[in-house]
Amino acid sequence: MTQSTVSSRALKVPPRTIMTPGPVEVDPRVLRAMSMPILGQFDPAFTQIMNEVMEMLREAFQTKNHWSYPIDGTSRAGIEALIAGLIEPGDKMLVPIYGRFGDLFVEIGERYGADIHTMECPWGTVFDPEEVIAEIKKVRPKVVALVHGETSTGRMQPLAEIGRACRELGVLLVVDSVATFCGTAVKADEWCLDAVIGGAQKCLSVPPGIVPITYNERVEKEILKRKKVERGIATDADRKSAEGRMPIRSNYFDLGQLQDYWSERRLNHHTEATSMEYALHEGLRLVLDEGLENRFARHRLNEAALMAGIEAMGLDLFGDPTCKMPTVTCVKVPIGVNGDEVRSVLLSHFGIEIAGSFGSLQGKIWRIGTMGYGCRQDNVLAVLAGLEASLIRCGAQVNRGEGLQAAIDVYEKAGE
Ligand SMILES: *Cc1c(COP(=O)(O)O)cnc(C)c1O
């Protein structure tokens, strides 16, 4: 018998420059917050941290919604919690799909028994809001589920008109803003979004494992109607609001029970992920200290420099430029070049990671994220330098040296 040597090996985490659409590099302040001692989940010191998180989330989502709190799990946990709470078997749900994350709404909706209606537009474009509104009038769904920033194609769907129409028609609008939250404006109240899922490991730059959500009273009302009237802990008010409808089909994602933990009642549900809560608290402080507008401007500037560099290098950007997401830039892999080979040279020689894409775009585009803490001049210049060298290494033709100069021009013009 030979003894296992795994335990004698130290955890090996190589230094990386992450320029993917998430997970992204985390500010050292957030990592330090995560190393704070664990508090009990009902300790007043901890519940105060929870309340502060709620308050900061309202600011970040630009909402007055009381229910602005995190779900434990990665971003799809937030999507699943809202679908689980709103969809009963047979409820109609309309999903306009313009990339892979629209399919995720369909996948989760189906599992909860939704009567799914979809509409699609070509990847690389978004919907004309009028087209979506016409479909809403035709289908008359209970819920419209829409992605704000489609990470797979780098496009961003305008939401205000659709939001207004949903409000007028009495339809609930659920929005996945996982890849845009804290990188570009997400205006929950102004755009009439009933429920919004934000992301942690993208522009907020907190490690994956927690997901901020917000929802208004229209959603809360639906949740309370389905509240499980539990023996022992139900109050008369609980019994009164429960309409005997089907209880939410998930225990972990029961927003009714989670509300009881995130309210002054502090009823036990699952153990809150303490260290992730600290990380979220510190991440939100960083966002609000910078200021939302400053943060959005920083994302736009780095996006502009990256795009200028890519084009000056002689590469083409993918997708309709009028609906481009400021936090993800999609680049066409030049004909005759193996996109994965370039990515692997970039990773092994420069320690820089960029992403490929999915489905019909697999092997055809690279996706470069400029998100949160990683959205910086040094990272943008590093990825341009590394990409150029890797392309040359893989035998591609590029305009040598021009990409970096064009990007530096953008920064100098902006006075950086
Ligand atoms: C990353 C992402 C998700 C999924 O998040 P997970 O953390 O992997 O669960 C969902 N929607 C969009 C738009 C995303 O970019």
Short mmCIF file of N, CA and C in Angstrom, two decimals, residues 339-400:
data_model
loop_
_atom_site.label_atom_id
_atom_site.label_comp_id
_atom_site.label_asym_id
_atom_site.label_seq_id
_atom_site.Cartn_x
_atom_site.Cartn_y
_atom_site.Cartn_z
N GLY A 339 -9.78 28.97 -33.03
CA GLY A 339 -10.04 29.84 -31.89
C GLY A 339 -9.58 29.26 -30.56
N ASP A 340 -9.78 27.96 -30.39
CA ASP A 340 -9.38 27.33 -29.13
C ASP A 340 -7.87 27.29 -28.97
N GLU A 341 -7.17 27.12 -30.10
CA GLU A 341 -5.71 27.09 -30.05
C GLU A 341 -5.18 28.46 -29.60
N VAL A 342 -5.75 29.52 -30.13
CA VAL A 342 -5.34 30.87 -29.75
C VAL A 342 -5.60 31.09 -28.26
N ARG A 343 -6.78 30.65 -27.79
CA ARG A 343 -7.11 30.83 -26.37
C ARG A 343 -6.13 30.06 -25.49
N SER A 344 -5.72 28.89 -25.96
CA SER A 344 -4.84 28.10 -25.12
C SER A 344 -3.42 28.69 -25.11
N VAL A 345 -2.96 29.27 -26.21
CA VAL A 345 -1.65 29.96 -26.22
C VAL A 345 -1.71 31.17 -25.28
N LEU A 346 -2.83 31.89 -25.35
CA LEU A 346 -3.02 33.08 -24.51
C LEU A 346 -2.97 32.70 -23.03
N LEU A 347 -3.57 31.58 -22.70
CA LEU A 347 -3.60 31.15 -21.29
C LEU A 347 -2.23 30.63 -20.85
N SER A 348 -1.60 29.82 -21.68
CA SER A 348 -0.36 29.20 -21.20
C SER A 348 0.80 30.19 -21.19
N HIS A 349 0.87 31.11 -22.15
CA HIS A 349 2.02 32.03 -22.16
C HIS A 349 1.78 33.34 -21.41
N PHE A 350 0.53 33.77 -21.36
CA PHE A 350 0.25 35.07 -20.72
C PHE A 350 -0.56 34.94 -19.43
N GLY A 351 -1.11 33.76 -19.17
CA GLY A 351 -1.98 33.62 -18.00
C GLY A 351 -3.27 34.40 -18.16
N ILE A 352 -3.65 34.67 -19.43
CA ILE A 352 -4.87 35.46 -19.67
C ILE A 352 -5.96 34.53 -20.21
N GLU A 353 -7.15 34.61 -19.63
CA GLU A 353 -8.25 33.77 -20.09
C GLU A 353 -9.32 34.61 -20.78
N ILE A 354 -9.68 34.21 -22.01
CA ILE A 354 -10.87 34.76 -22.66
C ILE A 354 -11.79 33.58 -22.97
N ALA A 355 -13.02 33.87 -23.37
CA ALA A 355 -14.00 32.79 -23.54
C ALA A 355 -14.32 32.52 -25.00
N GLY A 356 -14.79 31.32 -25.27
CA GLY A 356 -15.38 31.00 -26.57
C GLY A 356 -16.89 31.25 -26.46
N SER A 357 -17.68 30.61 -27.31
CA SER A 357 -19.13 30.74 -27.13
C SER A 357 -19.82 29.40 -27.33
N PHE A 358 -21.14 29.44 -27.47
CA PHE A 358 -21.95 28.23 -27.45
C PHE A 358 -22.72 28.03 -28.74
N GLY A 359 -23.26 26.85 -28.88
CA GLY A 359 -24.22 26.55 -29.94
C GLY A 359 -23.68 26.92 -31.31
N SER A 360 -24.47 27.69 -32.05
CA SER A 360 -24.09 28.02 -33.42
C SER A 360 -22.89 28.96 -33.47
N LEU A 361 -22.54 29.55 -32.33
CA LEU A 361 -21.40 30.48 -32.32
C LEU A 361 -20.12 29.81 -31.84
N GLN A 362 -20.22 28.54 -31.47
CA GLN A 362 -19.05 27.82 -30.96
C GLN A 362 -17.93 27.79 -32.01
N GLY A 363 -16.74 28.21 -31.60
CA GLY A 363 -15.60 28.22 -32.52
C GLY A 363 -15.60 29.40 -33.47
N LYS A 364 -16.71 30.17 -33.49
CA LYS A 364 -16.79 31.29 -34.43
C LYS A 364 -16.43 32.63 -33.81
N ILE A 365 -16.66 32.75 -32.48
CA ILE A 365 -16.32 34.02 -31.83
C ILE A 365 -15.56 33.77 -30.51
N TRP A 366 -14.82 34.81 -30.13
CA TRP A 366 -14.28 34.88 -28.76
C TRP A 366 -15.11 35.91 -28.03
N ARG A 367 -15.24 35.71 -26.73
CA ARG A 367 -15.93 36.70 -25.91
C ARG A 367 -14.97 37.22 -24.85
N ILE A 368 -14.82 38.53 -24.82
CA ILE A 368 -13.92 39.15 -23.85
C ILE A 368 -14.76 39.98 -22.89
N GLY A 369 -14.65 39.65 -21.61
CA GLY A 369 -15.41 40.37 -20.60
C GLY A 369 -14.59 41.53 -20.05
N THR A 370 -15.25 42.66 -19.85
CA THR A 370 -14.64 43.78 -19.12
C THR A 370 -15.62 44.08 -17.98
N MET A 371 -15.43 43.35 -16.90
CA MET A 371 -16.42 43.36 -15.82
C MET A 371 -15.82 43.70 -14.47
N GLY A 372 -16.44 44.63 -13.79
CA GLY A 372 -16.15 44.91 -12.39
C GLY A 372 -14.69 45.21 -12.10
N TYR A 373 -14.13 44.48 -11.15
CA TYR A 373 -12.76 44.74 -10.72
C TYR A 373 -11.75 44.49 -11.85
N GLY A 374 -12.08 43.57 -12.75
CA GLY A 374 -11.17 43.25 -13.85
C GLY A 374 -11.25 44.24 -15.01
N CYS A 375 -12.21 45.15 -14.95
CA CYS A 375 -12.43 46.11 -16.03
C CYS A 375 -11.49 47.29 -15.83
N ARG A 376 -10.23 47.11 -16.30
CA ARG A 376 -9.19 48.10 -16.04
C ARG A 376 -8.27 48.24 -17.25
N GLN A 377 -7.62 49.39 -17.30
CA GLN A 377 -6.71 49.66 -18.42
C GLN A 377 -5.60 48.61 -18.53
N ASP A 378 -4.96 48.25 -17.42
CA ASP A 378 -3.86 47.29 -17.52
C ASP A 378 -4.34 45.96 -18.09
N ASN A 379 -5.54 45.54 -17.69
CA ASN A 379 -6.07 44.27 -18.21
C ASN A 379 -6.42 44.36 -19.69
N VAL A 380 -6.99 45.47 -20.11
CA VAL A 380 -7.37 45.63 -21.51
C VAL A 380 -6.10 45.64 -22.38
N LEU A 381 -5.09 46.37 -21.95
CA LEU A 381 -3.85 46.41 -22.74
C LEU A 381 -3.17 45.03 -22.73
N ALA A 382 -3.24 44.33 -21.61
CA ALA A 382 -2.62 43.00 -21.55
C ALA A 382 -3.33 42.03 -22.50
N VAL A 383 -4.66 42.07 -22.54
CA VAL A 383 -5.37 41.12 -23.39
C VAL A 383 -5.12 41.44 -24.87
N LEU A 384 -5.01 42.73 -25.20
CA LEU A 384 -4.72 43.09 -26.60
C LEU A 384 -3.32 42.62 -27.00
N ALA A 385 -2.35 42.84 -26.11
CA ALA A 385 -0.98 42.42 -26.40
C ALA A 385 -0.90 40.91 -26.53
N GLY A 386 -1.52 40.22 -25.58
CA GLY A 386 -1.47 38.76 -25.57
C GLY A 386 -2.19 38.15 -26.75
N LEU A 387 -3.32 38.74 -27.09
CA LEU A 387 -4.11 38.20 -28.21
C LEU A 387 -3.33 38.37 -29.52
N GLU A 388 -2.73 39.53 -29.69
CA GLU A 388 -1.95 39.77 -30.92
C GLU A 388 -0.80 38.75 -31.03
N ALA A 389 -0.06 38.60 -29.96
CA ALA A 389 1.08 37.66 -29.99
C ALA A 389 0.60 36.23 -30.22
N SER A 390 -0.51 35.86 -29.60
CA SER A 390 -1.03 34.49 -29.74
C SER A 390 -1.52 34.25 -31.17
N LEU A 391 -2.15 35.27 -31.75
CA LEU A 391 -2.61 35.14 -33.13
C LEU A 391 -1.42 34.94 -34.08
N ILE A 392 -0.37 35.73 -33.88
CA ILE A 392 0.82 35.62 -34.74
C ILE A 392 1.42 34.21 -34.57
N ARG A 393 1.47 33.75 -33.33
CA ARG A 393 2.00 32.43 -33.00
C ARG A 393 1.21 31.33 -33.73
N CYS A 394 -0.10 31.58 -33.88
CA CYS A 394 -0.97 30.57 -34.53
C CYS A 394 -1.06 30.82 -36.03
N GLY A 395 -0.23 31.68 -36.56
CA GLY A 395 -0.14 31.85 -38.01
C GLY A 395 -1.14 32.82 -38.62
N ALA A 396 -1.79 33.63 -37.79
CA ALA A 396 -2.78 34.58 -38.34
C ALA A 396 -2.11 35.88 -38.76
N GLN A 397 -2.78 36.59 -39.67
CA GLN A 397 -2.31 37.91 -40.12
C GLN A 397 -2.93 38.98 -39.22
N VAL A 398 -2.14 39.84 -38.65
CA VAL A 398 -2.69 40.97 -37.88
C VAL A 398 -1.89 42.23 -38.21
N ASN A 399 -2.47 43.39 -37.92
CA ASN A 399 -1.74 44.65 -38.08
C ASN A 399 -0.86 44.82 -36.85
N ARG A 400 0.37 44.45 -36.97
CA ARG A 400 1.25 44.37 -35.80
C ARG A 400 1.42 45.71 -35.09
#
